[in-house]
mmCIF file of C-alpha atoms and ligand atoms in Angstrom:
data_model
loop_
_atom_site.group_PDB
_atom_site.id
_atom_site.type_symbol
_atom_site.label_atom_id
_atom_site.label_comp_id
_atom_site.label_asym_id
_atom_site.label_seq_id
_atom_site.Cartn_x
_atom_site.Cartn_y
_atom_site.Cartn_z
ATOM 1 C CA MET C 1 11.363 106.579 69.517
ATOM 2 C CA LYS C 2 13.427 103.402 69.112
ATOM 3 C CA ARG C 3 12.803 100.493 71.458
ATOM 4 C CA GLU C 4 15.706 99.615 73.724
ATOM 5 C CA PHE C 5 17.020 96.167 74.614
ATOM 6 C CA VAL C 6 19.983 94.659 76.417
ATOM 7 C CA VAL C 7 21.210 91.221 75.339
ATOM 8 C CA ILE C 8 23.529 89.453 77.799
ATOM 9 C CA GLY C 9 25.495 86.538 76.341
ATOM 10 C CA LEU C 10 26.584 86.607 72.716
ATOM 11 C CA GLY C 11 26.634 82.898 71.812
ATOM 12 C CA ARG C 12 24.811 81.780 68.659
ATOM 13 C CA PHE C 13 21.410 82.461 70.252
ATOM 14 C CA GLY C 14 22.130 85.834 71.882
ATOM 15 C CA GLY C 15 24.158 86.930 68.866
ATOM 16 C CA SER C 16 21.331 86.280 66.440
ATOM 17 C CA ILE C 17 18.920 88.180 68.700
ATOM 18 C CA VAL C 18 21.247 91.210 68.632
ATOM 19 C CA SER C 19 21.564 91.165 64.832
ATOM 20 C CA GLU C 20 17.829 90.716 64.277
ATOM 21 C CA LEU C 21 16.839 93.462 66.742
ATOM 22 C CA ILE C 22 19.214 95.843 64.951
ATOM 23 C CA GLU C 23 17.619 94.814 61.616
ATOM 24 C CA LEU C 24 14.262 95.627 63.235
ATOM 25 C CA ASP C 25 15.559 99.120 64.022
ATOM 26 C CA ALA C 26 15.884 98.740 67.796
ATOM 27 C CA ASP C 27 18.659 100.051 70.050
ATOM 28 C CA VAL C 28 20.644 97.153 71.489
ATOM 29 C CA MET C 29 23.302 97.065 74.174
ATOM 30 C CA ALA C 30 25.221 93.790 73.804
ATOM 31 C CA VAL C 31 26.995 92.480 76.914
ATOM 32 C CA ASP C 32 29.425 89.583 77.274
ATOM 33 C CA ILE C 33 32.265 88.621 79.571
ATOM 34 C CA ASP C 34 34.395 87.697 76.546
ATOM 35 C CA PRO C 35 36.247 90.733 75.063
ATOM 36 C CA GLY C 36 36.728 88.917 71.739
ATOM 37 C CA LEU C 37 32.976 88.618 71.224
ATOM 38 C CA ILE C 38 32.437 92.235 72.220
ATOM 39 C CA GLU C 39 34.923 93.238 69.549
ATOM 40 C CA ASP C 40 32.921 91.191 67.008
ATOM 41 C CA TYR C 41 29.702 92.979 67.971
ATOM 42 C CA ALA C 42 31.149 96.486 68.292
ATOM 43 C CA ASP C 43 30.040 97.356 64.744
ATOM 44 C CA ILE C 44 26.740 95.505 64.920
ATOM 45 C CA ALA C 45 25.151 96.486 68.249
ATOM 46 C CA THR C 46 24.337 100.075 69.206
ATOM 47 C CA GLN C 47 26.716 99.597 72.124
ATOM 48 C CA ALA C 48 28.864 96.566 73.007
ATOM 49 C CA VAL C 49 30.253 96.233 76.520
ATOM 50 C CA VAL C 50 32.513 93.749 78.295
ATOM 51 C CA ALA C 51 30.995 92.930 81.697
ATOM 52 C CA ASP C 52 30.350 90.060 84.054
ATOM 53 C CA SER C 53 26.582 90.036 84.467
ATOM 54 C CA THR C 54 26.838 88.351 87.882
ATOM 55 C CA ASP C 55 28.460 91.549 89.163
ATOM 56 C CA GLU C 56 25.641 93.771 90.429
ATOM 57 C CA THR C 57 27.790 96.897 90.570
ATOM 58 C CA ALA C 58 28.831 96.443 86.941
ATOM 59 C CA LEU C 59 25.204 96.039 85.801
ATOM 60 C CA ARG C 60 24.144 99.067 87.833
ATOM 61 C CA SER C 61 26.899 101.242 86.371
ATOM 62 C CA LEU C 62 25.795 100.266 82.843
ATOM 63 C CA GLY C 63 22.308 101.613 83.645
ATOM 64 C CA ILE C 64 20.718 98.319 82.615
ATOM 65 C CA HIS C 65 17.888 98.792 85.119
ATOM 66 C CA ASN C 66 16.587 101.678 83.008
ATOM 67 C CA VAL C 67 16.052 99.500 79.929
ATOM 68 C CA GLU C 68 12.568 98.124 79.284
ATOM 69 C CA HIS C 69 13.557 94.604 78.218
ATOM 70 C CA VAL C 70 16.638 92.508 78.980
ATOM 71 C CA ILE C 71 17.360 89.166 77.315
ATOM 72 C CA VAL C 72 19.667 86.783 79.186
ATOM 73 C CA ALA C 73 21.151 84.394 76.631
ATOM 74 C CA ILE C 74 23.715 82.654 78.831
ATOM 75 C CA GLY C 75 23.295 78.934 78.320
ATOM 76 C CA GLU C 76 25.849 76.556 79.694
ATOM 77 C CA ASN C 77 26.774 78.430 82.835
ATOM 78 C CA ILE C 78 23.467 77.845 84.596
ATOM 79 C CA GLN C 79 24.665 79.425 87.810
ATOM 80 C CA ALA C 80 25.590 82.669 85.999
ATOM 81 C CA SER C 81 22.245 82.667 84.179
ATOM 82 C CA ILE C 82 20.251 82.323 87.426
ATOM 83 C CA LEU C 83 22.316 84.860 89.342
ATOM 84 C CA THR C 84 22.087 87.365 86.467
ATOM 85 C CA THR C 85 18.297 86.955 86.348
ATOM 86 C CA LEU C 86 18.005 87.421 90.095
ATOM 87 C CA ILE C 87 20.115 90.598 90.074
ATOM 88 C CA LEU C 88 18.226 92.076 87.113
ATOM 89 C CA LYS C 89 14.906 91.370 88.821
ATOM 90 C CA GLU C 90 16.131 93.045 92.001
ATOM 91 C CA LEU C 91 17.322 96.031 89.985
ATOM 92 C CA GLY C 92 13.725 96.379 88.766
ATOM 93 C CA VAL C 93 14.077 95.545 85.047
ATOM 94 C CA PRO C 94 10.467 95.586 83.774
ATOM 95 C CA LYS C 95 10.765 92.662 81.347
ATOM 96 C CA LEU C 96 13.149 89.735 81.492
ATOM 97 C CA THR C 97 13.409 87.022 78.838
ATOM 98 C CA VAL C 98 15.821 84.229 79.734
ATOM 99 C CA LYS C 99 17.166 81.194 77.909
ATOM 100 C CA ALA C 100 16.985 77.898 79.821
ATOM 101 C CA GLN C 101 18.931 74.694 79.235
ATOM 102 C CA ASN C 102 16.526 72.199 80.805
ATOM 103 C CA ASP C 103 13.373 71.763 82.926
ATOM 104 C CA HIS C 104 15.114 72.410 86.257
ATOM 105 C CA HIS C 105 16.809 75.520 84.959
ATOM 106 C CA GLU C 106 13.473 76.775 83.605
ATOM 107 C CA LYS C 107 11.718 76.186 86.942
ATOM 108 C CA VAL C 108 14.364 78.103 88.902
ATOM 109 C CA LEU C 109 14.356 80.987 86.405
ATOM 110 C CA ARG C 110 10.597 81.368 86.803
ATOM 111 C CA LYS C 111 10.971 81.329 90.611
ATOM 112 C CA VAL C 112 13.580 84.094 90.583
ATOM 113 C CA GLY C 113 11.424 86.300 88.380
ATOM 114 C CA ALA C 114 11.985 85.639 84.653
ATOM 115 C CA ASP C 115 8.925 86.929 82.771
ATOM 116 C CA LYS C 116 9.517 84.653 79.814
ATOM 117 C CA VAL C 117 11.683 81.563 79.583
ATOM 118 C CA VAL C 118 12.735 80.270 76.175
ATOM 119 C CA ARG C 119 14.168 76.898 75.243
ATOM 120 C CA PRO C 120 15.376 77.440 71.658
ATOM 121 C CA GLU C 121 16.690 73.936 70.957
ATOM 122 C CA ARG C 122 13.575 72.226 72.337
ATOM 123 C CA ASP C 123 11.158 74.677 70.657
ATOM 124 C CA MET C 124 12.906 74.408 67.303
ATOM 125 C CA GLY C 125 12.954 70.602 67.633
ATOM 126 C CA ILE C 126 9.176 70.569 68.149
ATOM 127 C CA ARG C 127 8.710 72.871 65.169
ATOM 128 C CA VAL C 128 10.916 70.834 62.862
ATOM 129 C CA ALA C 129 9.258 67.542 63.921
ATOM 130 C CA ASN C 130 5.839 68.985 63.154
ATOM 131 C CA ASN C 131 7.060 70.277 59.817
ATOM 132 C CA VAL C 132 8.546 66.993 58.672
ATOM 133 C CA VAL C 133 5.836 64.678 59.975
ATOM 134 C CA SER C 134 3.579 65.540 57.041
ATOM 135 C CA ASN C 135 4.286 66.780 53.532
ATOM 136 C CA ASN C 136 1.221 68.998 53.751
ATOM 137 C CA ILE C 137 2.282 70.954 56.826
ATOM 138 C CA ILE C 138 4.425 73.828 55.610
ATOM 139 C CA ASP C 139 4.976 75.534 58.921
ATOM 140 C CA TYR C 140 4.011 75.128 62.518
ATOM 141 C CA LEU C 141 4.071 77.687 65.304
ATOM 142 C CA GLU C 142 3.445 76.673 68.897
ATOM 143 C CA LEU C 143 1.068 79.030 70.763
ATOM 144 C CA SER C 144 0.992 77.045 73.998
ATOM 145 C CA GLU C 145 1.767 73.497 75.066
ATOM 146 C CA GLU C 146 -1.322 72.233 73.265
ATOM 147 C CA HIS C 147 -2.286 74.847 70.692
ATOM 148 C CA SER C 148 -0.637 75.895 67.471
ATOM 149 C CA ILE C 149 -1.001 77.712 64.200
ATOM 150 C CA ALA C 150 -0.203 75.598 61.130
ATOM 151 C CA GLU C 151 0.088 76.249 57.410
ATOM 152 C CA LEU C 152 -1.393 73.419 55.340
ATOM 153 C CA HIS C 153 -0.888 72.944 51.629
ATOM 154 C CA VAL C 154 -4.039 71.911 49.710
ATOM 155 C CA SER C 155 -2.940 69.166 47.352
ATOM 156 C CA GLY C 156 -6.260 67.971 45.958
ATOM 157 C CA ARG C 157 -8.892 66.192 47.957
ATOM 158 C CA ILE C 158 -10.574 69.206 49.600
ATOM 159 C CA ALA C 159 -10.116 71.513 46.605
ATOM 160 C CA GLY C 160 -13.475 72.468 45.112
ATOM 161 C CA HIS C 161 -15.277 72.426 48.470
ATOM 162 C CA THR C 162 -16.397 75.486 50.385
ATOM 163 C CA LEU C 163 -15.587 76.003 54.050
ATOM 164 C CA ILE C 164 -19.261 75.523 54.900
ATOM 165 C CA ASP C 165 -19.370 72.219 52.931
ATOM 166 C CA LEU C 166 -16.563 70.881 55.032
ATOM 167 C CA ASP C 167 -18.066 72.226 58.260
ATOM 168 C CA ILE C 168 -14.523 72.512 59.567
ATOM 169 C CA ARG C 169 -15.117 74.216 62.894
ATOM 170 C CA ALA C 170 -17.838 71.795 64.012
ATOM 171 C CA GLN C 171 -16.298 68.644 62.537
ATOM 172 C CA TYR C 172 -12.645 69.211 63.357
ATOM 173 C CA GLY C 173 -12.620 71.842 66.122
ATOM 174 C CA ILE C 174 -10.221 74.137 64.274
ATOM 175 C CA ASN C 175 -10.560 77.569 62.696
ATOM 176 C CA ILE C 176 -9.228 78.701 59.344
ATOM 177 C CA VAL C 177 -7.809 82.145 60.007
ATOM 178 C CA ALA C 178 -6.561 82.878 56.504
ATOM 179 C CA ILE C 179 -6.109 81.460 53.017
ATOM 180 C CA LYS C 180 -2.969 82.189 50.997
ATOM 181 C CA ARG C 181 -3.557 81.987 47.255
ATOM 182 C CA LYS C 182 -1.195 82.955 44.437
ATOM 183 C CA GLY C 183 0.697 85.508 46.495
ATOM 184 C CA THR C 184 -2.353 87.061 48.132
ATOM 185 C CA ILE C 185 -3.689 86.448 51.601
ATOM 186 C CA GLN C 186 -7.316 86.494 52.601
ATOM 187 C CA VAL C 187 -7.791 86.910 56.317
ATOM 188 C CA SER C 188 -10.974 85.516 57.983
ATOM 189 C CA PRO C 189 -12.382 83.882 54.828
ATOM 190 C CA GLN C 190 -16.180 83.722 54.386
ATOM 191 C CA ALA C 191 -18.001 80.418 54.896
ATOM 192 C CA ASP C 192 -18.862 80.205 51.182
ATOM 193 C CA GLU C 193 -15.214 80.584 50.134
ATOM 194 C CA MET C 194 -14.187 77.814 47.718
ATOM 195 C CA ILE C 195 -10.893 76.097 48.513
ATOM 196 C CA GLU C 196 -8.618 75.745 45.472
ATOM 197 C CA LYS C 197 -5.755 73.384 44.717
ATOM 198 C CA ASP C 198 -2.417 74.813 45.932
ATOM 199 C CA ASP C 199 -4.107 77.104 48.445
ATOM 200 C CA VAL C 200 -2.338 77.327 51.761
ATOM 201 C CA LEU C 201 -4.725 77.227 54.723
ATOM 202 C CA ILE C 202 -3.592 78.896 57.929
ATOM 203 C CA VAL C 203 -5.380 77.124 60.745
ATOM 204 C CA ILE C 204 -5.478 77.528 64.497
ATOM 205 C CA GLY C 205 -6.440 74.850 66.998
ATOM 206 C CA SER C 206 -5.205 72.155 69.339
ATOM 207 C CA ASP C 207 -2.291 70.053 68.061
ATOM 208 C CA LEU C 208 -4.492 66.972 68.169
ATOM 209 C CA ASP C 209 -7.283 68.597 66.132
ATOM 210 C CA ILE C 210 -4.860 70.039 63.572
ATOM 211 C CA HIS C 211 -3.233 66.628 62.991
ATOM 212 C CA ASN C 212 -6.634 64.923 62.825
ATOM 213 C CA PHE C 213 -7.849 67.494 60.264
ATOM 214 C CA GLU C 214 -4.686 67.084 58.212
ATOM 215 C CA LYS C 215 -4.906 63.268 58.270
ATOM 216 C CA LYS C 216 -8.584 63.127 57.286
ATOM 217 C CA LEU C 217 -8.626 65.758 54.572
ATOM 218 C CA PHE C 218 -5.152 66.135 53.147
ATOM 219 C CA HIS C 219 -4.099 62.558 52.304
HETATM 220 P P1 LIG W 301 24.640 79.222 72.142
HETATM 221 O O1 LIG W 301 23.686 80.371 72.067
HETATM 222 O O2 LIG W 301 25.796 79.371 71.213
HETATM 223 O O3 LIG W 301 23.972 77.873 72.116
HETATM 224 P P2 LIG W 301 25.201 78.551 74.843
HETATM 225 O O4 LIG W 301 23.793 78.270 75.189
HETATM 226 O O5 LIG W 301 26.185 77.409 74.797
HETATM 227 O O6 LIG W 301 25.337 79.394 73.533
HETATM 228 P P3 LIG W 301 27.104 79.871 76.377
HETATM 229 O O7 LIG W 301 28.111 79.754 75.286
HETATM 230 O O8 LIG W 301 27.287 79.108 77.619
HETATM 231 O O9 LIG W 301 25.655 79.605 75.861
HETATM 232 O O10 LIG W 301 26.954 81.390 76.778
HETATM 233 C C1 LIG W 301 26.653 82.358 75.865
HETATM 234 C C2 LIG W 301 27.509 83.564 76.109
HETATM 235 O O11 LIG W 301 27.326 84.041 77.431
HETATM 236 C C3 LIG W 301 29.013 83.304 75.951
HETATM 237 O O12 LIG W 301 29.511 84.153 74.924
HETATM 238 C C4 LIG W 301 29.596 83.661 77.303
HETATM 239 O O13 LIG W 301 30.841 84.354 77.199
HETATM 240 C C5 LIG W 301 28.540 84.577 77.890
HETATM 241 N N1 LIG W 301 28.575 84.585 79.359
HETATM 242 C C6 LIG W 301 28.672 83.518 80.181
HETATM 243 N N2 LIG W 301 28.711 83.916 81.462
HETATM 244 C C7 LIG W 301 28.628 85.279 81.464
HETATM 245 C C8 LIG W 301 28.615 86.282 82.460
HETATM 246 N N3 LIG W 301 28.697 85.990 83.765
HETATM 247 N N4 LIG W 301 28.538 87.581 82.080
HETATM 248 C C9 LIG W 301 28.445 87.913 80.774
HETATM 249 N N5 LIG W 301 28.455 87.015 79.776
HETATM 250 C C10 LIG W 301 28.550 85.713 80.100
#
């Protein structure tokens, strides 16, 4: 059975969620107050509907309360975003993901019942900063405020050492969860695994420990 989602607000953020969910073979009802956007998404979404999401009766008549997960991607109109979240919560939507513009908006959304609050511009900014700060960090994924998963490119220095030689967990407080090598990926590598030049290490740990590890062993 296909998973069902409703996406409210078809700006750049909401629109890309709709397209990606469809790519991932989900059923998506796309909702926006702007008929022009609904026309654009008529051939993309499973169903595209013009509605004002601050109108409880309209949401009820669309049957949105029966859908397992609703994403509210209204950005600039903070009042509409909060009111929509409140109504959806009251209608009993099991899972609500909502986009916030700033700290205050995020705080209010959590108070009125958003299960997950996303801040795409801020999160992407953090990711890009962590990617560009070092040539060895290929990608960076925030797990929490302080912990991340990073992909590190082995350019020389630690090549030829085994994981046990480097005593990574004890010395640096991070764990190597996988090694990518020539198109293959080895998950949970053994302690006697030799690191080779051009390996990509996927590590998990605190941001501080990951940066310390990268500084000490990758320069
Ligand atoms: P982007 O994702 O492009 O950064 P944004 O954060 O600037 O967008 P807005 O453009 O403010 O967000 O809103 C996204 C969409 O939400 C718009 O297409 C807008 O028409 C829609 N929207 C705003 N208010 C409502 C509402 N009450 N009901 C339904 N849709 C709404």
